Short mmCIF file of C-alpha atoms in Angstrom, two decimals:
data_model
loop_
_atom_site.label_atom_id
_atom_site.label_comp_id
_atom_site.label_asym_id
_atom_site.label_seq_id
_atom_site.Cartn_x
_atom_site.Cartn_y
_atom_site.Cartn_z
CA MET A 7 -18.02 46.86 12.14
CA ARG A 8 -20.32 48.08 14.91
CA GLU A 9 -17.84 50.87 15.56
CA ILE A 10 -16.76 51.79 12.03
CA VAL A 11 -19.97 51.66 9.96
CA PRO A 12 -21.92 54.07 12.21
CA ARG A 13 -18.96 56.44 12.12
CA VAL A 14 -18.96 56.43 8.33
CA TYR A 15 -22.74 56.68 7.83
CA ALA A 16 -24.99 57.28 10.86
CA PRO A 17 -25.41 55.96 14.41
CA HIS A 18 -27.19 52.60 14.59
CA GLN A 19 -27.36 49.32 16.45
CA THR A 20 -26.42 46.12 14.61
CA ILE A 21 -27.90 42.77 15.69
CA VAL A 22 -26.55 39.51 14.26
CA LEU A 23 -29.52 37.24 13.49
CA GLU A 24 -27.65 34.22 12.08
CA ARG A 25 -24.72 33.17 14.26
CA ARG A 26 -23.94 29.88 12.53
CA LYS A 27 -22.39 31.68 9.56
CA PRO A 28 -19.10 33.55 9.88
CA LEU A 29 -19.06 37.31 9.51
CA ARG A 30 -17.53 38.24 6.14
CA ALA A 31 -17.87 41.98 6.27
CA VAL A 32 -16.63 44.47 3.66
CA LEU A 33 -16.87 48.26 3.76
CA ASN A 34 -15.51 50.52 1.01
CA ALA A 35 -16.52 54.16 1.32
CA ALA A 36 -15.40 57.60 0.21
CA VAL A 37 -16.49 61.15 0.97
CA VAL A 38 -17.29 63.27 -2.09
CA GLY A 39 -18.30 66.81 -1.24
CA ASP A 40 -21.43 66.62 0.91
CA THR A 41 -22.00 62.93 0.20
CA THR A 42 -20.61 59.60 1.29
CA VAL A 43 -20.77 56.73 -1.22
CA GLY A 44 -19.76 53.17 -0.58
CA TYR A 45 -20.25 49.42 -0.76
CA LEU A 46 -21.23 47.41 2.30
CA ARG A 47 -21.88 43.76 3.08
CA TYR A 48 -21.87 41.64 6.24
CA GLY A 49 -21.99 38.07 4.90
CA THR A 50 -24.60 37.02 7.42
CA GLU A 51 -28.16 37.96 8.34
CA ILE A 52 -28.35 41.14 10.44
CA ARG A 53 -30.82 43.76 11.57
CA MET A 54 -29.87 47.43 11.73
CA ILE A 55 -31.77 49.75 14.04
CA PRO A 56 -30.60 53.29 13.24
CA ALA A 57 -31.41 56.32 15.30
CA PRO A 58 -33.79 58.61 13.38
CA LEU A 59 -31.74 60.56 10.85
CA SER A 60 -31.28 64.24 11.65
CA SER A 61 -28.57 65.68 9.39
CA CYS A 62 -28.69 63.45 6.31
CA TYR A 63 -30.61 61.26 3.86
CA HIS A 64 -29.70 57.66 3.07
CA ILE A 65 -30.15 55.59 -0.08
CA ASN A 66 -29.47 51.85 0.08
CA LEU A 67 -29.45 49.83 -3.14
CA PRO A 68 -28.80 46.08 -2.95
CA ARG A 69 -26.52 44.72 -5.66
CA GLU A 70 -27.05 41.19 -4.33
CA GLY A 71 -29.66 39.74 -1.98
CA PHE A 72 -32.37 41.90 -0.46
CA THR A 73 -33.33 43.98 2.54
CA GLU A 74 -36.59 44.54 4.41
CA SER A 75 -36.76 48.21 5.38
CA THR A 76 -39.21 50.20 7.46
CA SER A 77 -39.37 53.96 7.88
CA GLY A 78 -42.17 55.35 9.98
CA ARG A 79 -45.31 53.48 8.89
CA ASP A 80 -43.93 52.45 5.50
CA SER A 81 -42.08 49.25 4.67
CA ILE A 82 -40.57 47.80 1.47
CA ILE A 83 -38.42 44.94 0.27
CA SER A 84 -35.39 46.29 -1.62
CA SER A 85 -33.63 44.36 -4.36
CA PRO A 86 -31.16 45.23 -7.14
CA GLY A 87 -33.98 47.05 -8.97
CA ARG A 88 -35.40 48.93 -6.00
CA ALA A 89 -33.62 51.23 -3.57
CA ALA A 90 -34.70 52.34 -0.10
CA VAL A 91 -34.57 56.10 0.49
CA PHE A 92 -34.62 57.21 4.13
CA SER A 93 -35.59 60.74 5.14
CA PRO A 94 -34.82 62.53 8.43
CA GLY A 95 -36.97 62.18 11.51
CA GLN A 96 -38.44 58.70 10.99
CA PRO A 97 -37.81 55.56 13.10
CA MET A 98 -36.08 52.94 10.95
CA THR A 99 -35.18 49.25 10.83
CA ILE A 100 -33.35 47.34 8.10
CA ARG A 101 -33.03 43.55 7.93
CA TRP A 102 -30.30 42.29 5.61
CA SER A 103 -30.47 38.88 3.94
CA PRO A 104 -27.31 36.78 4.50
CA ASP A 105 -26.17 37.35 0.88
CA CYS A 106 -27.00 41.06 0.78
CA ALA A 107 -24.43 43.55 -0.52
CA GLN A 108 -25.46 47.17 -0.94
CA LEU A 109 -24.41 50.46 -2.46
CA ALA A 110 -24.93 52.91 0.38
CA VAL A 111 -25.19 56.67 -0.17
CA LYS A 112 -25.43 59.41 2.44
CA LEU A 113 -26.50 62.92 1.39
CA ASP A 114 -26.14 65.98 3.59
CA ARG A 115 -29.55 67.34 4.58
CA GLY A 116 -28.65 71.01 4.32
CA ALA A 117 -26.93 70.61 0.95
CA LEU A 118 -29.88 68.73 -0.54
CA GLN A 119 -32.27 71.37 0.78
CA THR A 120 -30.13 74.06 -0.86
CA GLU A 121 -30.21 72.21 -4.20
CA LEU A 122 -34.00 72.08 -4.15
CA GLU A 123 -34.39 75.72 -3.07
CA SER A 124 -32.03 76.76 -5.85
CA ALA A 125 -34.14 74.88 -8.40
CA LEU A 126 -37.40 76.40 -7.12
CA GLY A 127 -36.08 79.86 -6.27
CA ARG A 128 -37.66 79.89 -2.81
CA GLN A 129 -37.37 78.33 0.63
CA VAL A 130 -39.13 75.01 1.21
CA SER A 131 -39.95 72.69 4.09
CA THR A 132 -37.90 69.55 4.79
CA VAL A 133 -37.80 67.16 1.84
CA ARG A 134 -39.61 63.86 2.51
CA PHE A 135 -38.95 61.15 -0.05
CA ASP A 136 -41.09 58.08 -0.70
CA LEU A 137 -39.37 55.08 0.84
CA GLY A 138 -39.10 52.91 -2.29
CA MET A 139 -37.32 54.08 -5.47
CA ASP A 140 -37.54 52.11 -8.73
CA VAL A 141 -34.13 52.32 -10.44
CA THR A 142 -35.25 50.37 -13.52
CA ASN A 143 -37.47 53.12 -14.99
CA GLU A 144 -36.13 56.09 -16.96
CA ALA A 145 -36.03 58.48 -13.99
CA GLY A 146 -34.42 55.95 -11.66
CA ARG A 147 -31.81 55.01 -14.25
CA SER A 148 -30.77 58.66 -14.52
CA TRP A 149 -29.93 58.74 -10.81
CA LEU A 150 -28.21 55.36 -11.01
CA ALA A 151 -26.08 56.60 -13.92
CA ALA A 152 -24.98 59.58 -11.82
CA LEU A 153 -24.05 57.24 -8.96
CA TYR A 154 -22.04 54.94 -11.24
CA LEU A 155 -20.22 57.96 -12.67
CA VAL A 156 -19.21 59.04 -9.15
CA LEU A 157 -18.09 55.51 -8.24
CA ALA A 158 -16.04 55.20 -11.43
CA GLU A 159 -14.35 58.57 -10.90
CA ILE A 160 -13.43 57.68 -7.32
CA GLU A 161 -11.45 54.70 -8.67
CA ARG A 162 -9.40 56.96 -10.96
CA PRO A 163 -6.52 58.55 -8.98
CA GLU A 164 -6.11 61.32 -11.56
CA SER A 165 -9.80 62.27 -11.57
CA GLY A 166 -10.80 65.79 -10.60
CA ILE A 167 -13.35 64.33 -8.21
CA HIS A 168 -10.58 64.19 -5.61
CA GLN A 169 -10.31 68.00 -5.67
CA PRO A 170 -12.62 69.67 -3.10
CA HIS A 171 -14.40 72.01 -5.51
CA ALA A 172 -14.92 69.33 -8.14
CA GLY A 173 -16.12 66.84 -5.54
CA ALA A 174 -18.85 69.28 -4.56
CA HIS A 175 -20.13 69.28 -8.14
CA PHE A 176 -20.33 65.50 -8.26
CA ALA A 177 -22.20 65.54 -4.95
CA GLY A 178 -24.58 68.15 -6.34
CA LEU A 179 -25.20 65.94 -9.37
CA LEU A 180 -26.30 63.06 -7.12
CA MET A 181 -28.66 65.35 -5.21
CA THR A 182 -30.19 67.11 -8.21
CA THR A 183 -30.84 63.89 -10.13
CA LEU A 184 -32.41 62.34 -7.01
CA LEU A 185 -34.73 65.33 -6.56
CA PHE A 186 -35.97 65.00 -10.15
CA ALA A 187 -35.92 61.19 -10.32
CA HIS A 188 -37.71 60.18 -7.10
CA ALA A 189 -41.04 61.21 -5.61
CA HIS A 190 -41.08 63.56 -2.62
CA ASN A 191 -43.31 66.20 -1.07
CA HIS A 192 -42.06 68.92 -3.44
CA SER A 193 -42.12 66.91 -6.68
CA GLU A 194 -45.26 68.66 -7.93
CA ALA A 195 -43.61 72.06 -7.52
CA LEU A 196 -40.61 70.85 -9.56
CA ARG A 197 -42.87 69.66 -12.37
CA ARG A 198 -44.86 72.89 -12.48
CA PRO A 199 -44.10 75.06 -15.55
CA VAL A 200 -41.94 78.11 -14.85
CA GLY A 201 -41.45 81.38 -16.70
CA ALA A 202 -38.15 82.13 -18.39
CA ALA A 203 -35.68 84.52 -16.76
CA ARG A 204 -35.40 87.93 -18.41
CA PRO A 205 -32.57 88.57 -20.89
CA ARG A 206 -30.81 90.76 -18.33
CA ALA A 207 -30.41 87.76 -15.99
CA VAL A 208 -29.08 85.63 -18.84
CA HIS A 209 -26.56 88.29 -19.86
CA LYS A 210 -25.44 88.70 -16.25
CA VAL A 211 -24.54 85.01 -16.13
CA MET A 212 -22.85 85.19 -19.53
CA GLU A 213 -20.68 88.07 -18.32
CA LEU A 214 -19.66 86.09 -15.23
CA VAL A 215 -18.79 82.99 -17.26
CA ASP A 216 -16.91 84.98 -19.90
CA ALA A 217 -14.84 86.70 -17.22
CA ARG A 218 -13.96 83.63 -15.10
CA PRO A 219 -14.94 80.37 -16.81
CA GLU A 220 -12.39 78.35 -14.84
CA GLU A 221 -14.27 78.78 -11.54
CA PRO A 222 -16.07 75.64 -10.25
CA TYR A 223 -19.61 76.90 -10.86
CA SER A 224 -22.62 74.71 -10.36
CA ALA A 225 -25.90 75.43 -12.11
CA GLY A 226 -27.22 76.63 -8.76
CA ASP A 227 -24.30 79.04 -8.40
CA LEU A 228 -25.14 80.62 -11.76
CA ALA A 229 -28.82 80.95 -10.86
CA ALA A 230 -27.94 82.55 -7.52
CA HIS A 231 -25.66 85.03 -9.28
CA ALA A 232 -28.53 86.03 -11.57
CA GLY A 233 -31.01 86.20 -8.68
CA VAL A 234 -33.48 83.79 -10.29
CA SER A 235 -34.44 80.15 -9.85
CA LEU A 236 -32.43 77.51 -11.66
CA ARG A 237 -35.37 76.46 -13.81
CA ALA A 238 -36.10 80.08 -14.79
CA LEU A 239 -32.44 80.57 -15.76
CA GLN A 240 -32.46 77.37 -17.81
CA ALA A 241 -35.61 78.49 -19.61
CA GLY A 242 -34.08 81.92 -20.25
CA PHE A 243 -30.90 80.43 -21.72
CA ARG A 244 -32.91 78.11 -23.96
CA ARG A 245 -34.93 81.09 -25.21
CA GLU A 246 -31.94 83.40 -25.73
CA LEU A 247 -29.20 80.97 -26.81
CA GLY A 248 -30.84 77.62 -27.46
CA MET A 249 -28.73 75.89 -24.79
CA SER A 250 -28.50 75.43 -21.03
CA PRO A 251 -26.29 77.60 -18.77
CA MET A 252 -23.92 74.69 -18.17
CA THR A 253 -23.60 74.02 -21.91
CA TYR A 254 -22.69 77.67 -22.41
CA LEU A 255 -20.10 77.35 -19.63
CA GLN A 256 -18.60 74.27 -21.28
CA ASP A 257 -18.44 76.00 -24.67
CA VAL A 258 -16.55 78.95 -23.17
CA ARG A 259 -14.16 76.63 -21.35
CA LEU A 260 -13.52 74.63 -24.53
CA ALA A 261 -12.75 77.83 -26.43
CA ARG A 262 -10.24 78.94 -23.76
CA ALA A 263 -8.64 75.48 -23.68
CA HIS A 264 -8.39 75.43 -27.47
CA ALA A 265 -6.68 78.85 -27.50
CA ALA A 266 -4.23 77.71 -24.82
CA LEU A 267 -3.34 74.58 -26.78
CA VAL A 268 -2.88 76.51 -30.02
CA GLU A 269 -0.63 79.08 -28.37
CA ALA A 270 1.44 76.62 -26.31
CA GLU A 271 5.04 75.93 -27.19
CA PRO A 272 6.07 72.27 -27.57
CA GLY A 273 6.71 70.73 -24.14
CA GLU A 274 5.35 73.77 -22.33
CA VAL A 275 2.10 72.21 -21.06
CA THR A 276 0.12 68.98 -21.22
CA THR A 277 -3.50 68.56 -22.26
CA THR A 278 -4.30 67.50 -18.70
CA GLU A 279 -2.88 70.73 -17.29
CA VAL A 280 -4.87 72.78 -19.78
CA ALA A 281 -8.07 70.87 -19.02
CA TYR A 282 -7.76 71.40 -15.28
CA ARG A 283 -6.74 75.05 -15.76
CA TRP A 284 -10.04 75.78 -17.52
CA GLY A 285 -12.30 73.96 -15.09
CA PHE A 286 -12.64 70.48 -16.60
CA THR A 287 -12.65 67.78 -13.94
CA HIS A 288 -13.44 64.78 -16.17
CA LEU A 289 -10.70 64.31 -18.76
CA GLY A 290 -12.66 61.86 -20.87
CA ARG A 291 -15.54 64.29 -21.25
CA PHE A 292 -13.13 67.12 -21.98
CA ALA A 293 -11.54 65.11 -24.79
CA ALA A 294 -14.94 64.06 -26.20
CA GLY A 295 -16.33 67.60 -26.07
CA TYR A 296 -13.16 69.01 -27.63
CA ARG A 297 -13.21 66.52 -30.50
CA LYS A 298 -16.90 67.21 -31.16
CA LYS A 299 -16.30 70.98 -31.27
CA TYR A 300 -12.96 71.11 -33.11
CA GLY A 301 -12.84 67.81 -35.00
CA VAL A 302 -9.52 66.68 -33.47
CA ALA A 303 -8.25 65.42 -30.13
CA PRO A 304 -6.70 68.00 -27.75
CA SER A 305 -3.33 66.29 -28.12
CA GLN A 306 -3.44 66.80 -31.90
CA THR A 307 -3.85 70.54 -31.41
CA LEU A 308 -1.03 70.59 -28.87
CA HIS A 309 1.38 68.51 -30.97
CA ARG A 310 0.53 70.03 -34.32
CA SER A 311 3.33 70.38 -36.89
CA PRO A 312 4.98 73.84 -37.03
#
């Protein structure tokens, strides 16, 4: 465990504090884009002394037991309702209770910085999060829901999350929801009202989506293409079309998938193949969105009577 866990997450020293109990360690982890998500327990009381983080952020959320965490001059007790969020450059210690089991998330520093700069439309200094994050309030639950979605998709062998481009989108979802859900040194800038992008920027994105809707765009990709901040693009789309850029992208993809299913010959394709062809990585959401838009399941369109 002293060899493997630091290799998966970040270098640290592990000290066993309770030697009368046997070590019952479990580590399940997976890499998704620029993130690592996993479940970790030791089964006995330990203290971790990590080296100050340099290239990543860490979020630890106990599902059982508790931890006592320090980062710089701050310290908290984490429990199933409160996560610890560690930022780069701070000395850290983490004491695990004997019964502690945690969800452990590592986010790439550069990727998270890019997500924030895309949202604000300008370069920013290093993001410094508050150490404690409440996951029982509305904002915290939004991040937790994103994490549970990622964990659930990892367990599904057929999920698009296992494709490199799709995995990057799931990683981006974890980062974006964290930036909006938890306090940091740029939170005020994110809350500040922003002007809407001009119609020309909106139409530029619409032309891109209409031409190649199957590409694995993120909201940040669309904003970068338009040359505006993400929030300005979102405001512009709401003003011009009454929807977000990603909703417009989904509508175009659904229309292309619908046309493909209508035109397909029996036995020629499957609904899964059509979904993946037009950029859908979550089959359940594809089916739900399709039914909402067209009133039937994708399979009903595909297997319609002649």
